PDB file of C-alpha atoms and ligand atoms in Angstrom:
ATOM      1  CA  MET W  17       9.340  17.126   4.347  1.00 85.00           C
ATOM      2  CA  LYS W  18      12.709  15.640   3.443  1.00 89.00           C
ATOM      3  CA  LEU W  19      13.395  12.167   4.827  1.00 92.00           C
ATOM      4  CA  ALA W  20      16.644  10.209   5.055  1.00 93.00           C
ATOM      5  CA  TRP W  21      14.749   6.884   4.639  1.00 94.00           C
ATOM      6  CA  ASN W  22      17.333   5.020   6.669  1.00 90.00           C
ATOM      7  CA  LYS W  23      16.056   4.917  10.242  1.00 94.00           C
ATOM      8  CA  THR W  24      13.332   2.317  10.139  1.00 95.00           C
ATOM      9  CA  ARG W  25      11.670   0.170  12.750  1.00 94.00           C
ATOM     10  CA  PHE W  26       8.779  -2.239  12.966  1.00 95.00           C
ATOM     11  CA  MET W  27       6.311  -0.828  15.488  1.00 96.00           C
ATOM     12  CA  LYS W  28       3.456  -3.278  15.883  1.00 95.00           C
ATOM     13  CA  SER W  29       0.948  -5.606  14.256  1.00 94.00           C
ATOM     14  CA  ALA W  30      -2.711  -4.940  14.945  1.00 94.00           C
ATOM     15  CA  LEU W  31      -6.213  -5.628  13.698  1.00 89.00           C
ATOM     16  CA  TRP W  32      -8.506  -3.228  15.535  1.00 90.00           C
ATOM     17  CA  PRO W  33      -8.157   0.480  16.488  1.00 93.00           C
ATOM     18  CA  GLU W  34      -7.571  -0.173  20.198  1.00 94.00           C
ATOM     19  CA  GLU W  35      -4.500  -2.215  19.211  1.00 94.00           C
ATOM     20  CA  TYR W  36      -2.948   0.401  16.894  1.00 95.00           C
ATOM     21  CA  PRO W  37       0.356   1.831  18.130  1.00 95.00           C
ATOM     22  CA  LYS W  38       0.395   5.374  19.510  1.00 92.00           C
ATOM     23  CA  ILE W  39       1.578   7.694  16.767  1.00 90.00           C
ATOM     24  CA  SER W  40       3.161  11.076  17.488  1.00 88.00           C
ATOM     25  CA  HIS W  41       1.169  14.111  16.366  1.00 86.00           C
ATOM     26  CA  HIS W  42       4.199  15.107  14.315  1.00 86.00           C
ATOM     27  CA  SER W  43       4.045  11.980  12.177  1.00 91.00           C
ATOM     28  CA  SER W  44       2.099  11.334   8.980  1.00 93.00           C
ATOM     29  CA  GLN W  45       0.642   7.955   8.173  1.00 95.00           C
ATOM     30  CA  ILE W  46       0.740   6.361   4.753  1.00 96.00           C
ATOM     31  CA  ALA W  47      -1.121   3.110   4.073  1.00 97.00           C
ATOM     32  CA  ILE W  48      -0.130   0.611   1.397  1.00 97.00           C
ATOM     33  CA  CYS W  49      -2.920  -1.459  -0.047  1.00 95.00           C
ATOM     34  CA  GLY W  50      -3.822  -3.713  -2.903  1.00 94.00           C
ATOM     35  CA  ARG W  51      -4.546  -7.338  -3.679  1.00 92.00           C
ATOM     36  CA  SER W  52      -2.571 -10.137  -2.133  1.00 89.00           C
ATOM     37  CA  ASN W  53       0.854 -10.696  -3.730  1.00 91.00           C
ATOM     38  CA  VAL W  54       0.814  -7.359  -5.608  1.00 96.00           C
ATOM     39  CA  GLY W  55       4.054  -6.322  -3.873  1.00 96.00           C
ATOM     40  CA  LYS W  56       2.989  -4.164  -0.897  1.00 95.00           C
ATOM     41  CA  SER W  57       5.543  -5.425   1.610  1.00 94.00           C
ATOM     42  CA  SER W  58       8.278  -5.430  -1.055  1.00 97.00           C
ATOM     43  CA  LEU W  59       7.492  -1.778  -1.820  1.00 98.00           C
ATOM     44  CA  ILE W  60       7.934  -0.771   1.823  1.00 97.00           C
ATOM     45  CA  ASN W  61      11.275  -2.555   1.915  1.00 97.00           C
ATOM     46  CA  GLU W  62      12.316  -0.966  -1.356  1.00 97.00           C
ATOM     47  CA  LEU W  63      11.424   2.578  -0.225  1.00 97.00           C
ATOM     48  CA  CYS W  64      13.379   2.058   2.990  1.00 95.00           C
ATOM     49  CA  ALA W  65      16.229   0.157   1.302  1.00 94.00           C
ATOM     50  CA  ASN W  66      15.799  -2.545   3.930  1.00 93.00           C
ATOM     51  CA  ASN W  67      14.805  -5.996   2.737  1.00 92.00           C
ATOM     52  CA  SER W  68      14.303  -7.400   6.201  1.00 92.00           C
ATOM     53  CA  LEU W  69      11.815  -4.767   7.373  1.00 93.00           C
ATOM     54  CA  ALA W  70       8.506  -6.172   6.060  1.00 91.00           C
ATOM     55  CA  LYS W  71       8.095  -9.897   5.467  1.00 88.00           C
ATOM     56  CA  THR W  72       7.505 -10.796   1.832  1.00 86.00           C
ATOM     57  CA  SER W  73       6.551 -14.103   0.285  1.00 81.00           C
ATOM     58  CA  LYS W  74       5.938 -15.859  -3.023  1.00 80.00           C
ATOM     59  CA  THR W  75       2.797 -17.272  -1.425  1.00 75.00           C
ATOM     60  CA  PRO W  76      -0.126 -14.824  -1.424  1.00 68.00           C
ATOM     61  CA  GLY W  77      -1.709 -13.910   1.904  1.00 65.00           C
ATOM     62  CA  LYS W  78       1.551 -13.320   3.776  1.00 64.00           C
ATOM     63  CA  THR W  79       0.488 -10.103   5.510  1.00 67.00           C
ATOM     64  CA  GLN W  80      -2.699 -10.819   7.462  1.00 75.00           C
ATOM     65  CA  LEU W  81      -2.558  -8.048  10.039  1.00 87.00           C
ATOM     66  CA  LEU W  82      -1.991  -4.324   9.804  1.00 93.00           C
ATOM     67  CA  ASN W  83       1.740  -3.874  10.244  1.00 95.00           C
ATOM     68  CA  PHE W  84       3.001  -0.458  11.347  1.00 96.00           C
ATOM     69  CA  PHE W  85       6.524   0.730  10.486  1.00 96.00           C
ATOM     70  CA  GLU W  86       8.156   3.972  11.557  1.00 96.00           C
ATOM     71  CA  ILE W  87      10.478   5.835   9.180  1.00 95.00           C
ATOM     72  CA  ASP W  88      12.910   8.496  10.444  1.00 94.00           C
ATOM     73  CA  GLU W  89      10.602   9.072  13.450  1.00 92.00           C
ATOM     74  CA  LYS W  90       8.379  11.168  11.158  1.00 92.00           C
ATOM     75  CA  LEU W  91       6.434   8.852   8.921  1.00 95.00           C
ATOM     76  CA  VAL W  92       4.436   5.705   9.619  1.00 96.00           C
ATOM     77  CA  PHE W  93       3.810   3.140   6.898  1.00 97.00           C
ATOM     78  CA  VAL W  94       0.884   0.807   7.408  1.00 96.00           C
ATOM     79  CA  ASP W  95       1.121  -2.425   5.431  1.00 95.00           C
ATOM     80  CA  LEU W  96      -2.540  -3.453   5.050  1.00 91.00           C
ATOM     81  CA  PRO W  97      -3.597  -7.086   4.597  1.00 85.00           C
ATOM     82  CA  GLY W  98      -4.124  -7.864   0.906  1.00 85.00           C
ATOM     83  CA  TYR W  99      -7.497  -8.844  -0.486  1.00 82.00           C
ATOM     84  CA  GLY W 100      -8.472 -11.447  -3.043  1.00 78.00           C
ATOM     85  CA  PHE W 101      -6.766 -14.480  -1.605  1.00 70.00           C
ATOM     86  CA  ALA W 102      -9.026 -17.353  -0.631  1.00 60.00           C
ATOM     87  CA  LYS W 103      -6.639 -19.137   1.723  1.00 62.00           C
ATOM     88  CA  VAL W 104      -6.462 -16.602   4.528  1.00 64.00           C
ATOM     89  CA  PRO W 105      -8.123 -17.762   7.752  1.00 65.00           C
ATOM     90  CA  GLU W 106     -11.897 -17.444   7.589  1.00 67.00           C
ATOM     91  CA  ARG W 107     -11.969 -14.967  10.491  1.00 63.00           C
ATOM     92  CA  VAL W 108      -9.635 -12.575   8.668  1.00 64.00           C
ATOM     93  CA  GLN W 109     -11.461 -13.003   5.371  1.00 68.00           C
ATOM     94  CA  LYS W 110     -14.853 -12.427   6.917  1.00 73.00           C
ATOM     95  CA  ASP W 111     -13.688  -9.373   8.845  1.00 81.00           C
ATOM     96  CA  TRP W 112     -11.424  -7.938   6.152  1.00 82.00           C
ATOM     97  CA  GLY W 113     -13.850  -5.215   5.092  1.00 83.00           C
ATOM     98  CA  LYS W 114     -14.487  -4.230   8.707  1.00 87.00           C
ATOM     99  CA  ILE W 115     -10.771  -4.213   9.542  1.00 88.00           C
ATOM    100  CA  ILE W 116      -9.989  -1.917   6.613  1.00 88.00           C
ATOM    101  CA  THR W 117     -12.945   0.466   7.008  1.00 89.00           C
ATOM    102  CA  ASN W 118     -12.179   0.713  10.745  1.00 92.00           C
ATOM    103  CA  PHE W 119      -8.653   1.698   9.853  1.00 93.00           C
ATOM    104  CA  LEU W 120      -9.729   4.260   7.258  1.00 91.00           C
ATOM    105  CA  GLU W 121     -12.148   5.795   9.760  1.00 90.00           C
ATOM    106  CA  ASN W 122      -9.757   5.778  12.740  1.00 90.00           C
ATOM    107  CA  ALA W 123      -6.495   7.042  11.292  1.00 89.00           C
ATOM    108  CA  PRO W 124      -6.606  10.844  11.646  1.00 84.00           C
ATOM    109  CA  GLN W 125      -3.003  11.191  10.540  1.00 88.00           C
ATOM    110  CA  LEU W 126      -3.568   9.229   7.343  1.00 93.00           C
ATOM    111  CA  ALA W 127      -2.107  11.548   4.700  1.00 93.00           C
ATOM    112  CA  LEU W 128      -2.000   9.260   1.711  1.00 95.00           C
ATOM    113  CA  ILE W 129      -2.682   5.785   0.375  1.00 96.00           C
ATOM    114  CA  LEU W 130      -0.435   3.941  -2.016  1.00 98.00           C
ATOM    115  CA  PHE W 131      -2.891   1.858  -4.025  1.00 97.00           C
ATOM    116  CA  LEU W 132      -1.077  -0.924  -5.847  1.00 98.00           C
ATOM    117  CA  LEU W 133      -2.065  -2.715  -9.030  1.00 98.00           C
ATOM    118  CA  ASP W 134       0.048  -5.295 -10.860  1.00 98.00           C
ATOM    119  CA  ILE W 135       0.981  -3.682 -14.177  1.00 98.00           C
ATOM    120  CA  ARG W 136       0.214  -6.960 -16.018  1.00 97.00           C
ATOM    121  CA  ARG W 137      -3.340  -7.391 -14.753  1.00 96.00           C
ATOM    122  CA  THR W 138      -6.526  -5.512 -15.455  1.00 94.00           C
ATOM    123  CA  PRO W 139      -8.164  -4.370 -12.218  1.00 96.00           C
ATOM    124  CA  ASN W 140     -10.817  -6.780 -10.969  1.00 92.00           C
ATOM    125  CA  LYS W 141     -14.018  -6.290  -9.010  1.00 90.00           C
ATOM    126  CA  GLU W 142     -12.232  -6.145  -5.656  1.00 89.00           C
ATOM    127  CA  ASP W 143      -9.715  -3.578  -6.891  1.00 93.00           C
ATOM    128  CA  LEU W 144     -12.558  -1.402  -8.134  1.00 93.00           C
ATOM    129  CA  GLU W 145     -14.446  -1.815  -4.852  1.00 90.00           C
ATOM    130  CA  PHE W 146     -11.399  -0.704  -2.928  1.00 90.00           C
ATOM    131  CA  LEU W 147     -10.995   2.317  -5.166  1.00 93.00           C
ATOM    132  CA  HIS W 148     -14.630   3.141  -4.560  1.00 91.00           C
ATOM    133  CA  TRP W 149     -13.955   3.171  -0.794  1.00 89.00           C
ATOM    134  CA  LEU W 150     -11.005   5.513  -1.227  1.00 91.00           C
ATOM    135  CA  ASN W 151     -13.218   7.835  -3.185  1.00 91.00           C
ATOM    136  CA  HIS W 152     -15.948   7.547  -0.578  1.00 90.00           C
ATOM    137  CA  TYR W 153     -13.574   8.437   2.256  1.00 89.00           C
ATOM    138  CA  GLN W 154     -11.936  11.147   0.109  1.00 90.00           C
ATOM    139  CA  ILE W 155      -8.464   9.864   0.894  1.00 90.00           C
ATOM    140  CA  PRO W 156      -5.776  11.006  -1.537  1.00 93.00           C
ATOM    141  CA  PHE W 157      -3.974   8.151  -3.221  1.00 95.00           C
ATOM    142  CA  ILE W 158      -1.174   7.471  -5.646  1.00 97.00           C
ATOM    143  CA  LEU W 159      -1.724   4.572  -8.035  1.00 98.00           C
ATOM    144  CA  VAL W 160       1.454   2.475  -8.080  1.00 98.00           C
ATOM    145  CA  LEU W 161       1.726   0.020 -10.970  1.00 98.00           C
ATOM    146  CA  THR W 162       3.971  -2.717  -9.604  1.00 98.00           C
ATOM    147  CA  LYS W 163       6.298  -5.346 -11.092  1.00 98.00           C
ATOM    148  CA  ALA W 164       7.201  -3.173 -14.106  1.00 98.00           C
ATOM    149  CA  ASP W 165      10.241  -5.410 -14.679  1.00 98.00           C
ATOM    150  CA  LYS W 166       7.873  -8.180 -15.808  1.00 98.00           C
ATOM    151  CA  VAL W 167       6.871  -6.343 -18.996  1.00 97.00           C
ATOM    152  CA  THR W 168       8.965  -4.963 -21.851  1.00 96.00           C
ATOM    153  CA  LYS W 169       9.379  -1.224 -22.347  1.00 90.00           C
ATOM    154  CA  ASN W 170       7.040  -1.472 -25.340  1.00 90.00           C
ATOM    155  CA  GLU W 171       4.335  -3.289 -23.394  1.00 95.00           C
ATOM    156  CA  LEU W 172       4.553  -0.894 -20.482  1.00 95.00           C
ATOM    157  CA  ALA W 173       2.686   2.046 -22.008  1.00 95.00           C
ATOM    158  CA  ALA W 174      -0.049  -0.228 -23.369  1.00 96.00           C
ATOM    159  CA  CYS W 175      -0.502  -1.953 -19.973  1.00 97.00           C
ATOM    160  CA  GLN W 176      -0.709   1.399 -18.189  1.00 97.00           C
ATOM    161  CA  LYS W 177      -3.238   2.712 -20.706  1.00 96.00           C
ATOM    162  CA  GLU W 178      -5.389  -0.411 -20.412  1.00 97.00           C
ATOM    163  CA  ILE W 179      -5.450  -0.236 -16.589  1.00 97.00           C
ATOM    164  CA  LEU W 180      -6.308   3.472 -16.530  1.00 97.00           C
ATOM    165  CA  SER W 181      -9.097   2.936 -19.059  1.00 97.00           C
ATOM    166  CA  GLN W 182     -10.713   0.459 -16.649  1.00 96.00           C
ATOM    167  CA  LEU W 183     -10.776   2.850 -13.674  1.00 96.00           C
ATOM    168  CA  PRO W 184     -13.873   4.976 -13.089  1.00 92.00           C
ATOM    169  CA  TYR W 185     -11.887   7.916 -11.660  1.00 89.00           C
ATOM    170  CA  GLU W 186      -9.124  10.146 -12.958  1.00 87.00           C
ATOM    171  CA  GLY W 187      -6.978  13.024 -11.775  1.00 89.00           C
ATOM    172  CA  PHE W 188      -4.753  11.002  -9.417  1.00 93.00           C
ATOM    173  CA  GLU W 189      -0.999  10.510  -9.664  1.00 96.00           C
ATOM    174  CA  VAL W 190       0.300   7.328 -11.289  1.00 97.00           C
ATOM    175  CA  LEU W 191       3.729   5.814 -10.796  1.00 98.00           C
ATOM    176  CA  VAL W 192       5.276   2.848 -12.590  1.00 98.00           C
ATOM    177  CA  HIS W 193       7.448   0.863 -10.197  1.00 98.00           C
ATOM    178  CA  SER W 194       9.671  -2.162  -9.835  1.00 98.00           C
ATOM    179  CA  SER W 195      11.091  -3.354  -6.544  1.00 98.00           C
ATOM    180  CA  LYS W 196      13.460  -5.536  -8.543  1.00 97.00           C
ATOM    181  CA  THR W 197      15.080  -2.868 -10.756  1.00 98.00           C
ATOM    182  CA  HIS W 198      14.350   0.077  -8.388  1.00 98.00           C
ATOM    183  CA  GLN W 199      12.448   1.818 -11.199  1.00 98.00           C
ATOM    184  CA  GLY W 200      10.361   4.659  -9.746  1.00 98.00           C
ATOM    185  CA  THR W 201      11.684   4.401  -6.181  1.00 98.00           C
ATOM    186  CA  ILE W 202      13.373   7.816  -6.028  1.00 97.00           C
ATOM    187  CA  ASP W 203      10.351   9.499  -7.610  1.00 98.00           C
ATOM    188  CA  LEU W 204       7.957   7.771  -5.223  1.00 98.00           C
ATOM    189  CA  ARG W 205      10.011   8.868  -2.210  1.00 97.00           C
ATOM    190  CA  LYS W 206       9.765  12.466  -3.429  1.00 96.00           C
ATOM    191  CA  MET W 207       5.996  12.150  -3.963  1.00 96.00           C
ATOM    192  CA  ILE W 208       5.573  10.770  -0.431  1.00 96.00           C
ATOM    193  CA  GLU W 209       7.722  13.530   1.057  1.00 95.00           C
ATOM    194  CA  ALA W 210       5.430  16.068  -0.622  1.00 93.00           C
ATOM    195  CA  TYR W 211       2.397  14.593   1.175  1.00 89.00           C
ATOM    196  CA  ALA W 212       3.973  14.112   4.590  1.00 85.00           C
ATOM    197  CA  THR W 213       3.604  17.120   6.891  1.00 73.00           C
ATOM    198  CA  THR W 214       6.597  18.657   8.664  1.00 56.00           C
TER     199      THR W 214
HETATM  200  P1  GTP N  17       0.518 -10.171   0.788  1.00 91.12           P
HETATM  201  O1  GTP N  17       1.279  -9.872   2.036  1.00 91.12           O
HETATM  202  O2  GTP N  17       0.256 -11.608   0.565  1.00 91.12           O
HETATM  203  O3  GTP N  17      -0.744  -9.353   0.662  1.00 91.12           O
HETATM  204  O4  GTP N  17       1.453  -9.777  -0.488  1.00 91.12           O
HETATM  205  P2  GTP N  17       2.266  -8.442  -0.774  1.00 91.12           P
HETATM  206  O5  GTP N  17       1.421  -7.525  -1.584  1.00 91.12           O
HETATM  207  O6  GTP N  17       2.862  -7.884   0.464  1.00 91.12           O
HETATM  208  O7  GTP N  17       3.416  -8.971  -1.757  1.00 91.12           O
HETATM  209  P3  GTP N  17       4.974  -9.221  -1.452  1.00 91.12           P
HETATM  210  O8  GTP N  17       5.679  -7.903  -1.288  1.00 91.12           O
HETATM  211  O9  GTP N  17       5.123 -10.226  -0.381  1.00 91.12           O
HETATM  212  O10 GTP N  17       5.433  -9.800  -2.858  1.00 91.12           O
HETATM  213  C1  GTP N  17       4.847 -10.947  -3.422  1.00 91.12           C
HETATM  214  C2  GTP N  17       5.814 -11.593  -4.409  1.00 91.12           C
HETATM  215  O11 GTP N  17       6.047 -10.710  -5.511  1.00 91.12           O
HETATM  216  C3  GTP N  17       7.188 -11.877  -3.804  1.00 91.12           C
HETATM  217  O12 GTP N  17       7.655 -13.092  -4.347  1.00 91.12           O
HETATM  218  C4  GTP N  17       8.032 -10.706  -4.281  1.00 91.12           C
HETATM  219  O13 GTP N  17       9.411 -11.013  -4.397  1.00 91.12           O
HETATM  220  C5  GTP N  17       7.438 -10.443  -5.650  1.00 91.12           C
HETATM  221  N1  GTP N  17       7.602  -9.035  -6.064  1.00 91.12           N
HETATM  222  C6  GTP N  17       7.243  -7.937  -5.361  1.00 91.12           C
HETATM  223  N2  GTP N  17       7.547  -6.808  -6.051  1.00 91.12           N
HETATM  224  C7  GTP N  17       8.127  -7.208  -7.220  1.00 91.12           C
HETATM  225  C8  GTP N  17       8.669  -6.520  -8.356  1.00 91.12           C
HETATM  226  O14 GTP N  17       8.675  -5.293  -8.457  1.00 91.12           O
HETATM  227  N3  GTP N  17       9.158  -7.303  -9.381  1.00 91.12           N
HETATM  228  C9  GTP N  17       9.149  -8.665  -9.327  1.00 91.12           C
HETATM  229  N4  GTP N  17       9.642  -9.328 -10.361  1.00 91.12           N
HETATM  230  N5  GTP N  17       8.673  -9.347  -8.271  1.00 91.12           N
HETATM  231  C10 GTP N  17       8.157  -8.640  -7.234  1.00 91.12           C
HETATM  232 MG1   MG N  18       2.659  -8.428   2.404  1.00 91.12          MG
END
């Protein structure tokens, strides 16, 4: 499905299924997940060429609810709360696993997950746990290696190789991305369009 990527709107914030916005049967849902500060909200803004759509912050733990965004009336992005940040309110931290598994189990139109890892960091225990969930739920995902502008071209291949060597699964798509230089944005849009139904 071809998208124009220019008609975007914030739909709703929610924590639990009964609070999720109603999503048209014609829309596909794509969730963005990864550790706190990895660049999830920035990626949504970058894909939609709209820097005021999702709130971003230098301080980790900015997105603490599920935030739903509608794109071209056909696609819904869900910005999931990041994990791995100790300063989020205790209630959110305690319930994080439940909030995410509830979402994964109650999102019938979920077509794809964008799973983000910082290209400079080796995946930690929480990243691997999350990946294990995705495998458990059999949800297709694209691994997006973020903040590619922070490494040199020479370092890039080595960083990518190191990250992939740490992951227990293979056979998924990998995309190197930078929200600062726009590297990978056009390719990622095309990959998303291929997953989204008509
Ligand atoms: P939480 O909402 O806390 O889970 O974080 P998040 O994953 O949504 O991260 P966010 O998009 O808010 O970005 C965190 C910080 O990283 C911000 O200061 C962004 O400007 C910065 N950032 C995001 N993407 C990139 C990138 O590609 N390159 C660089 N250099 N900085 C980035
Ligand atoms: Mg965020």
